[in-house]
CSV table of C-alpha atoms and ligand atoms in Angstrom, one decimal:
chain,number,residue,atom,x,y,z
A,1,MET,CA,-25.3,15.0,-5.6
A,2,ASN,CA,-21.6,15.8,-5.7
A,3,TRP,CA,-21.7,18.0,-2.6
A,4,PHE,CA,-23.3,15.0,-0.8
A,5,ARG,CA,-20.5,12.7,-1.9
A,6,GLN,CA,-17.9,15.2,-0.7
A,7,LEU,CA,-19.8,15.5,2.6
A,8,ILE,CA,-19.8,11.9,3.5
A,9,LEU,CA,-17.0,10.2,1.5
A,10,PRO,CA,-13.2,10.7,1.2
A,11,ILE,CA,-11.9,12.3,-2.0
A,12,GLU,CA,-12.0,10.1,-5.1
A,13,GLY,CA,-8.3,9.2,-5.7
A,14,SER,CA,-8.5,6.3,-8.0
A,15,THR,CA,-10.5,4.8,-10.9
A,16,LEU,CA,-12.1,2.4,-8.5
A,17,ALA,CA,-13.6,5.1,-6.3
A,18,ARG,CA,-16.6,6.1,-8.4
A,19,ASP,CA,-17.9,2.5,-8.7
A,20,VAL,CA,-17.5,1.7,-5.0
A,21,ASP,CA,-19.1,5.0,-4.0
A,22,ASN,CA,-22.1,4.5,-6.3
A,23,ALA,CA,-22.8,1.1,-4.9
A,24,TYR,CA,-22.3,2.5,-1.3
A,25,LEU,CA,-24.6,5.4,-1.9
A,26,PHE,CA,-27.2,3.3,-3.5
A,27,VAL,CA,-27.3,0.9,-0.5
A,28,THR,CA,-27.4,3.9,1.9
A,29,LEU,CA,-30.2,5.6,0.1
A,30,VAL,CA,-32.3,2.4,-0.3
A,31,SER,CA,-31.8,1.7,3.4
A,32,LEU,CA,-32.9,5.2,4.2
A,33,PHE,CA,-35.9,5.0,2.0
A,34,PHE,CA,-37.1,1.7,3.6
A,35,PHE,CA,-36.3,2.9,7.1
A,36,VAL,CA,-38.6,5.9,6.6
A,37,LEU,CA,-41.2,3.8,4.9
A,38,VAL,CA,-41.3,1.0,7.5
A,39,ALA,CA,-40.9,3.2,10.6
A,40,GLY,CA,-43.4,5.7,9.1
A,41,LEU,CA,-46.0,3.0,8.4
A,42,ALA,CA,-45.5,1.5,11.8
A,43,ALA,CA,-46.1,4.8,13.5
A,44,LEU,CA,-49.1,5.5,11.2
A,45,PHE,CA,-50.7,2.1,11.9
A,46,VAL,CA,-50.2,2.5,15.6
A,47,TRP,CA,-52.3,5.6,15.5
A,48,ARG,CA,-54.7,4.7,12.7
A,49,TYR,CA,-55.7,1.3,14.2
A,50,ARG,CA,-55.6,2.2,17.9
A,51,ARG,CA,-58.3,0.7,20.1
A,52,ARG,CA,-61.2,3.1,20.1
A,53,GLY,CA,-63.5,1.5,22.7
A,54,PRO,CA,-63.7,-1.4,25.1
A,55,ASN,CA,-66.0,-3.4,22.8
A,56,GLU,CA,-64.5,-2.6,19.4
A,57,ILE,CA,-64.0,-5.7,17.2
A,58,THR,CA,-61.6,-5.7,14.2
A,59,PRO,CA,-61.9,-7.8,11.0
A,60,HIS,CA,-59.9,-11.0,11.1
A,61,ILE,CA,-57.4,-10.8,8.1
A,62,THR,CA,-55.1,-13.8,7.7
A,63,HIS,CA,-53.2,-12.9,4.5
A,64,ASN,CA,-53.1,-10.8,1.3
A,65,LEU,CA,-51.5,-12.4,-1.7
A,66,GLY,CA,-51.0,-9.2,-3.6
A,67,LEU,CA,-49.1,-7.5,-0.8
A,68,GLU,CA,-47.0,-10.5,0.0
A,69,VAL,CA,-45.9,-10.9,-3.6
A,70,THR,CA,-45.0,-7.2,-3.7
A,71,TRP,CA,-42.9,-7.2,-0.6
A,72,THR,CA,-41.1,-10.3,-1.6
A,73,THR,CA,-40.4,-9.3,-5.2
A,74,ILE,CA,-39.2,-5.8,-4.7
A,75,PRO,CA,-36.5,-6.7,-2.1
A,76,LEU,CA,-35.5,-9.7,-4.2
A,77,VAL,CA,-34.9,-7.7,-7.3
A,78,LEU,CA,-33.0,-5.0,-5.3
A,79,VAL,CA,-30.8,-7.5,-3.5
A,80,MET,CA,-30.0,-9.6,-6.6
A,81,GLY,CA,-29.2,-6.4,-8.5
A,82,LEU,CA,-26.8,-5.4,-5.7
A,83,PHE,CA,-25.2,-8.7,-5.7
A,84,PHE,CA,-24.3,-8.5,-9.4
A,85,TRP,CA,-23.3,-4.9,-9.1
A,86,GLY,CA,-21.0,-5.7,-6.1
A,87,PHE,CA,-19.6,-8.8,-7.8
A,88,TYR,CA,-18.7,-6.9,-10.9
A,89,GLY,CA,-17.0,-4.3,-8.8
A,90,PHE,CA,-15.2,-6.9,-6.7
A,91,MET,CA,-13.8,-8.6,-9.8
A,92,ARG,CA,-12.7,-5.3,-11.2
A,93,ALA,CA,-10.9,-4.5,-8.0
A,94,GLN,CA,-9.4,-7.9,-7.8
A,95,ILE,CA,-7.7,-8.2,-11.2
A,96,ALA,CA,-5.0,-5.8,-12.1
A,97,PRO,CA,-4.5,-4.7,-15.7
A,98,GLY,CA,-1.5,-6.6,-17.3
A,99,GLU,CA,0.6,-3.6,-17.8
A,100,ALA,CA,0.5,-2.5,-14.1
A,101,MET,CA,3.7,-1.6,-12.4
A,102,GLU,CA,4.4,-4.1,-9.7
A,103,VAL,CA,5.5,-3.0,-6.2
A,104,GLN,CA,6.3,-5.5,-3.4
A,105,VAL,CA,4.9,-4.5,0.0
A,106,THR,CA,6.1,-5.9,3.3
A,107,ALA,CA,4.3,-5.1,6.4
A,108,LYS,CA,5.8,-5.6,9.8
A,109,LYS,CA,5.3,-4.1,13.3
A,110,TRP,CA,4.9,-1.2,12.7
A,111,GLN,CA,5.9,-0.1,9.2
A,112,TRP,CA,5.3,-0.5,5.5
A,113,GLN,CA,8.2,-1.3,3.2
A,114,PHE,CA,7.9,-0.8,-0.5
A,115,GLU,CA,10.1,-2.4,-3.1
A,116,TYR,CA,10.1,-1.1,-6.6
A,117,PRO,CA,10.7,-3.1,-9.8
A,118,ASP,CA,14.4,-1.9,-9.9
A,119,GLY,CA,15.1,-3.1,-6.4
A,120,MET,CA,14.9,0.3,-4.7
A,121,ARG,CA,13.2,0.3,-1.4
A,122,THR,CA,11.4,2.9,0.6
A,123,LEU,CA,9.9,3.0,4.0
A,124,ASN,CA,6.4,4.2,4.8
A,125,GLU,CA,6.3,6.2,1.5
A,126,LEU,CA,5.3,5.0,-1.9
A,127,HIS,CA,5.8,7.1,-5.0
A,128,VAL,CA,3.6,6.3,-8.0
A,129,PRO,CA,3.0,8.1,-11.3
A,130,LEU,CA,-0.4,9.6,-12.0
A,131,GLY,CA,-2.8,7.8,-14.2
A,132,LYS,CA,-0.8,4.5,-14.4
A,133,PRO,CA,-2.1,1.3,-12.9
A,134,VAL,CA,0.0,0.0,-9.9
A,135,ARG,CA,-0.2,-3.5,-8.5
A,136,LEU,CA,0.9,-4.2,-5.0
A,137,VAL,CA,1.9,-7.7,-4.0
A,138,MET,CA,1.8,-7.8,-0.2
A,139,THR,CA,3.0,-10.0,2.6
A,140,ALA,CA,3.6,-9.6,6.3
A,141,GLU,CA,6.7,-10.6,8.3
A,142,ASP,CA,5.0,-11.1,11.7
A,143,VAL,CA,1.2,-10.8,12.2
A,144,LEU,CA,-1.9,-9.9,10.3
A,145,HIS,CA,-2.0,-6.4,9.0
A,146,SER,CA,-4.3,-4.7,6.6
A,147,PHE,CA,-3.5,-2.2,3.8
A,148,TYR,CA,-6.1,0.5,3.6
A,149,VAL,CA,-6.1,3.6,1.4
A,150,PRO,CA,-9.5,5.3,1.9
A,151,SER,CA,-9.1,7.8,-1.0
A,152,PHE,CA,-8.4,4.9,-3.4
A,153,ARG,CA,-11.2,2.7,-1.9
A,154,VAL,CA,-8.6,0.0,-1.6
A,155,LYS,CA,-8.4,-2.4,1.4
A,156,HIS,CA,-6.9,-5.8,1.8
A,157,ASP,CA,-5.5,-8.1,4.5
A,158,VAL,CA,-1.7,-8.5,4.5
A,159,ILE,CA,-0.9,-12.0,5.8
A,160,PRO,CA,2.3,-13.8,6.9
A,161,ASN,CA,3.5,-16.6,4.6
A,162,ARG,CA,1.0,-15.6,1.9
A,163,TYR,CA,0.8,-13.0,-0.9
A,164,THR,CA,-2.3,-10.9,-1.4
A,165,GLU,CA,-2.8,-8.2,-4.0
A,166,VAL,CA,-4.5,-4.9,-4.6
A,167,TRP,CA,-4.2,-2.6,-7.5
A,168,PHE,CA,-5.2,1.0,-8.2
A,169,GLU,CA,-4.9,3.7,-10.9
A,170,PRO,CA,-4.4,7.0,-9.1
A,171,THR,CA,-6.4,9.9,-10.6
A,172,LYS,CA,-5.5,12.7,-8.2
A,173,ALA,CA,-2.0,14.0,-7.7
A,174,GLY,CA,-1.0,14.7,-4.1
A,175,THR,CA,-0.5,12.7,-0.9
A,176,HIS,CA,-2.8,9.9,0.0
A,177,GLN,CA,-2.9,8.3,3.5
A,178,VAL,CA,-2.3,4.6,4.1
A,179,PHE,CA,-3.6,3.1,7.3
A,180,CYS,CA,-3.1,-0.4,8.9
A,181,THR,CA,-6.6,-1.5,9.6
A,182,GLU,CA,-6.1,-4.7,11.3
A,183,TYR,CA,-5.2,-4.4,15.0
A,184,CYS,CA,-1.6,-5.6,15.2
A,185,GLY,CA,-0.3,-4.5,18.6
A,186,LYS,CA,0.9,-1.5,20.5
A,187,GLY,CA,2.0,0.6,17.5
A,188,HIS,CA,-1.0,-0.3,15.3
A,189,SER,CA,-2.4,3.3,15.2
A,190,ASP,CA,1.1,4.6,14.2
A,191,MET,CA,1.4,2.1,11.3
A,192,LEU,CA,0.9,4.8,8.7
A,193,ALA,CA,2.3,5.4,5.2
A,194,LYS,CA,1.9,7.9,2.4
A,195,ILE,CA,1.3,7.4,-1.2
A,196,VAL,CA,2.7,10.3,-3.2
A,197,VAL,CA,1.0,10.5,-6.6
A,198,GLU,CA,2.8,12.8,-9.1
A,199,ASP,CA,3.0,13.4,-12.8
A,200,GLU,CA,5.3,11.2,-14.9
A,201,GLN,CA,8.0,13.8,-15.0
A,202,SER,CA,8.2,14.4,-11.2
A,203,TYR,CA,8.1,10.7,-10.7
A,204,GLN,CA,11.1,10.1,-12.9
A,205,LYS,CA,12.9,13.0,-11.2
A,206,TRP,CA,12.2,11.4,-7.9
A,207,LEU,CA,13.4,8.0,-9.1
A,208,ILE,CA,16.8,9.6,-10.0
A,209,GLU,CA,17.2,12.2,-7.3
A,210,GLY,CA,15.2,11.1,-4.3
A,211,ASP,CA,13.0,13.4,-2.2
A,212,GLU,CA,13.9,16.5,-0.3
A,213,SER,CA,14.9,14.7,2.9
A,214,MET,CA,17.3,12.6,0.9
A,215,LYS,CA,18.8,15.6,-0.8
A,216,SER,CA,19.3,17.4,2.5
A,217,MET,CA,20.4,14.4,4.6
A,218,PRO,CA,24.2,14.3,5.5
A,219,LEU,CA,26.0,11.9,3.2
A,220,ALA,CA,27.1,9.5,5.9
A,221,GLU,CA,23.6,9.2,7.2
A,222,LEU,CA,22.3,8.5,3.7
A,223,GLY,CA,24.9,5.8,3.3
A,224,LYS,CA,23.7,4.1,6.5
A,225,LEU,CA,20.2,4.2,5.1
A,226,VAL,CA,21.3,2.6,1.9
A,227,TRP,CA,23.1,-0.1,4.0
A,228,GLU,CA,19.9,-0.8,5.9
A,229,ASN,CA,17.3,-0.4,3.1
A,230,ARG,CA,19.0,-1.7,-0.1
A,231,GLY,CA,20.2,-5.1,1.1
A,232,CYS,CA,23.8,-4.4,1.9
A,233,SER,CA,23.2,-5.3,5.5
A,234,THR,CA,22.3,-8.9,4.7
A,235,CYS,CA,25.9,-9.5,3.5
A,236,HIS,CA,28.0,-6.8,5.1
A,237,ALA,CA,28.4,-6.3,8.8
A,238,LEU,CA,29.7,-3.0,10.3
A,239,ASP,CA,31.5,-4.4,13.4
A,240,GLY,CA,34.2,-6.6,11.9
A,241,THR,CA,32.3,-9.9,11.8
A,242,ARG,CA,32.6,-11.8,8.5
A,243,GLY,CA,29.3,-12.3,6.7
A,244,GLN,CA,28.7,-13.4,3.2
A,245,GLY,CA,30.7,-10.4,2.3
A,246,PRO,CA,33.5,-8.6,4.2
A,247,SER,CA,32.7,-6.3,7.1
A,248,TRP,CA,33.1,-2.6,6.3
A,249,LYS,CA,34.7,-1.7,9.6
A,250,GLY,CA,38.0,0.2,9.1
A,251,ILE,CA,38.4,-0.9,5.4
A,252,PHE,CA,38.8,2.7,4.1
A,253,GLY,CA,42.4,3.2,3.3
A,254,GLN,CA,43.4,-0.4,3.7
A,255,THR,CA,44.9,-2.3,0.7
A,256,HIS,CA,42.8,-5.3,-0.3
A,257,LYS,CA,44.0,-8.4,-2.1
A,258,PHE,CA,41.9,-10.0,-4.7
A,259,ALA,CA,41.3,-13.6,-5.8
A,260,ASP,CA,43.3,-13.0,-9.0
A,261,GLY,CA,46.4,-11.9,-7.0
A,262,ALA,CA,46.1,-8.2,-7.7
A,263,SER,CA,45.5,-5.7,-5.0
A,264,ALA,CA,44.3,-2.1,-4.7
A,265,PRO,CA,43.7,0.5,-2.0
A,266,VAL,CA,40.2,0.9,-0.7
A,267,ASP,CA,39.3,4.5,-1.8
A,268,ALA,CA,36.3,6.2,-3.3
A,269,ASN,CA,36.9,4.8,-6.8
A,270,TYR,CA,37.4,1.3,-5.5
A,271,ILE,CA,34.1,1.4,-3.5
A,272,ARG,CA,32.3,2.8,-6.5
A,273,GLU,CA,33.7,0.0,-8.7
A,274,SER,CA,32.7,-2.6,-6.1
A,275,LEU,CA,29.1,-1.5,-6.4
A,276,MET,CA,28.9,-1.1,-10.2
A,277,GLU,CA,31.2,-4.1,-11.3
A,278,PRO,CA,31.5,-6.3,-8.2
A,279,GLN,CA,33.0,-9.2,-10.2
A,280,LYS,CA,35.9,-7.1,-11.5
A,281,HIS,CA,37.8,-7.4,-8.3
A,282,VAL,CA,36.7,-10.2,-6.0
A,283,VAL,CA,38.1,-9.8,-2.5
A,284,GLN,CA,40.4,-12.7,-1.6
A,285,GLY,CA,38.6,-15.3,0.6
A,286,PHE,CA,35.1,-14.4,-0.7
A,287,GLU,CA,33.0,-15.5,-3.5
A,288,GLY,CA,31.8,-13.2,-6.2
A,289,ILE,CA,28.2,-13.3,-5.2
A,290,MET,CA,27.6,-9.6,-4.8
A,291,PRO,CA,24.9,-8.3,-7.2
A,292,THR,CA,25.7,-5.2,-9.3
A,293,TYR,CA,24.0,-2.0,-8.2
A,294,GLN,CA,24.5,-0.4,-11.6
A,295,GLY,CA,21.5,1.9,-12.2
A,296,LEU,CA,19.9,0.9,-9.0
A,297,LEU,CA,21.5,3.5,-6.7
A,298,ARG,CA,21.2,7.2,-7.1
A,299,PRO,CA,24.5,9.1,-7.5
A,300,ARG,CA,24.0,10.8,-4.1
A,301,GLU,CA,23.5,7.4,-2.6
A,302,VAL,CA,26.8,6.1,-3.9
A,303,LEU,CA,28.5,9.1,-2.4
A,304,GLY,CA,26.7,8.4,0.8
A,305,VAL,CA,28.0,4.8,0.9
A,306,ILE,CA,31.5,6.1,0.5
A,307,GLU,CA,31.2,8.6,3.2
A,308,PHE,CA,29.5,6.1,5.5
A,309,ILE,CA,32.3,3.5,5.0
A,310,LYS,CA,34.8,6.3,5.9
A,311,THR,CA,33.2,6.9,9.2
A,312,LEU,CA,33.5,3.2,10.2
A,313,LYS,CA,36.8,3.3,12.0
B,401,LIG,C1,24.6,-11.1,-1.6
B,401,LIG,C2,25.5,-10.5,-0.7
B,401,LIG,C3,25.9,-9.0,-0.9
B,401,LIG,C4,25.2,-7.9,-1.0
B,401,LIG,C5,23.6,-7.8,-0.9
B,401,LIG,C6,26.0,-6.8,-1.1
B,401,LIG,N1,27.3,-7.2,-1.1
B,401,LIG,FE1,29.0,-6.1,-1.3
B,401,LIG,N2,30.2,-7.7,-1.3
B,401,LIG,C7,29.7,-9.0,-1.2
B,401,LIG,C8,30.8,-9.9,-1.3
B,401,LIG,C9,30.7,-11.5,-1.3
B,401,LIG,C10,32.0,-9.1,-1.5
B,401,LIG,C11,33.4,-9.6,-1.6
B,401,LIG,C12,33.6,-10.2,-3.0
B,401,LIG,C13,33.7,-9.1,-4.0
B,401,LIG,O1,34.5,-8.2,-3.9
B,401,LIG,O2,32.9,-9.1,-5.0
B,401,LIG,C14,31.5,-7.8,-1.5
B,401,LIG,C15,32.3,-6.7,-1.6
B,401,LIG,C16,32.0,-5.4,-1.4
B,401,LIG,C17,32.9,-4.2,-1.3
B,401,LIG,C18,34.4,-4.3,-1.3
B,401,LIG,C19,34.7,-4.6,0.2
B,401,LIG,C20,36.2,-4.9,0.5
B,401,LIG,O3,36.4,-5.2,1.6
B,401,LIG,O4,37.0,-4.7,-0.4
B,401,LIG,C21,32.1,-3.1,-1.1
B,401,LIG,C22,32.5,-1.7,-0.9
B,401,LIG,C23,30.7,-3.5,-1.1
B,401,LIG,N3,30.7,-4.9,-1.3
B,401,LIG,C24,29.6,-2.7,-1.0
B,401,LIG,C25,28.3,-3.1,-1.0
B,401,LIG,C26,27.2,-2.2,-0.9
B,401,LIG,C27,27.2,-0.7,-0.8
B,401,LIG,C28,26.0,-3.0,-1.0
B,401,LIG,C29,24.6,-2.6,-0.9
B,401,LIG,C30,24.2,-1.5,-1.8
B,401,LIG,C31,26.5,-4.4,-1.1
B,401,LIG,N4,27.8,-4.4,-1.1
B,401,LIG,C32,25.6,-5.5,-1.1
B,401,LIG,C33,28.4,-9.4,-1.0
B,401,LIG,C34,27.3,-8.6,-1.0
B,402,LIG,CU1,-0.5,-3.4,11.3
């Protein structure tokens, strides 16, 4: 039976997969059985009861109680059984275990953004530990999308102005493919993401160090990515315009005055301190609303921000 599963179904990547597959295979096999039965009998009867001569008269049968009860009861039992089976599976897939790690998912044309409990964000790539339940709280910024991971047997619409949820507990390490499965415009078929399932140790290592591309990326580029993906861009412009926070243009090497009258040169240490203890020196003319990024940025990302700010002449 397992070779048959592997032949027609994707790999089983989560704890939900077995249940979904069993119900699916059951429906398929029952359909196949009745197809053969009905089509076979139809063919048989066409041949068996063919007209044999011009004057042949057949018996006039109007009904058969035994037969009718049988072909009503058997499908009824099958269909009701399937209903409860499906309902049980649906409820199980709907309600995440309480201890599940929560990840926010934002879909927009044409990408998936994931936000982890500590505020870190990734684009089109979700890292999760093996064997731990994960709950996704999903919403869309523009149009309907749909989050689909075949190997997890997980699929749910992602809707603007509303939150929908799925959960899964990955059982297979490796990379799993995410598709958007609700037509959402020109780039729909490119709206792909990966779920990287790894053991707890590699997952923690990834949290701290980032992936290969992050390790090999030039620092200034990494800094720009941090600015885009970690919320800095909502308060800090790069072109000299004043936002909720000061623009970063040309600040490296300047001397900045603070609300308490002190001043300090903008150098690597000052930038680092601005991230870790933003309230320690509040730039004059601004409010101390910047959140701390203590523990939320990887060491290499902090270096990246410093290098990136240096390049903004
Ligand atoms: C909610 C808005 C907000 C966000 C988000 C934010 N900042 Fe700030 N930031 C401010 C404000 C306001 C100031 C000025 C007041 C202060 O120094 O605390 C500031 C100051 C700074 C300074 C010192 C600038 C100067 O001219 O002296 C740096 C460097 C900085 N932020 C870096 C970052 C980085 C890097 C991020 C993203 C990882 C970030 N900020 C996210 C609001 C924000
Ligand atoms: Cu889409």
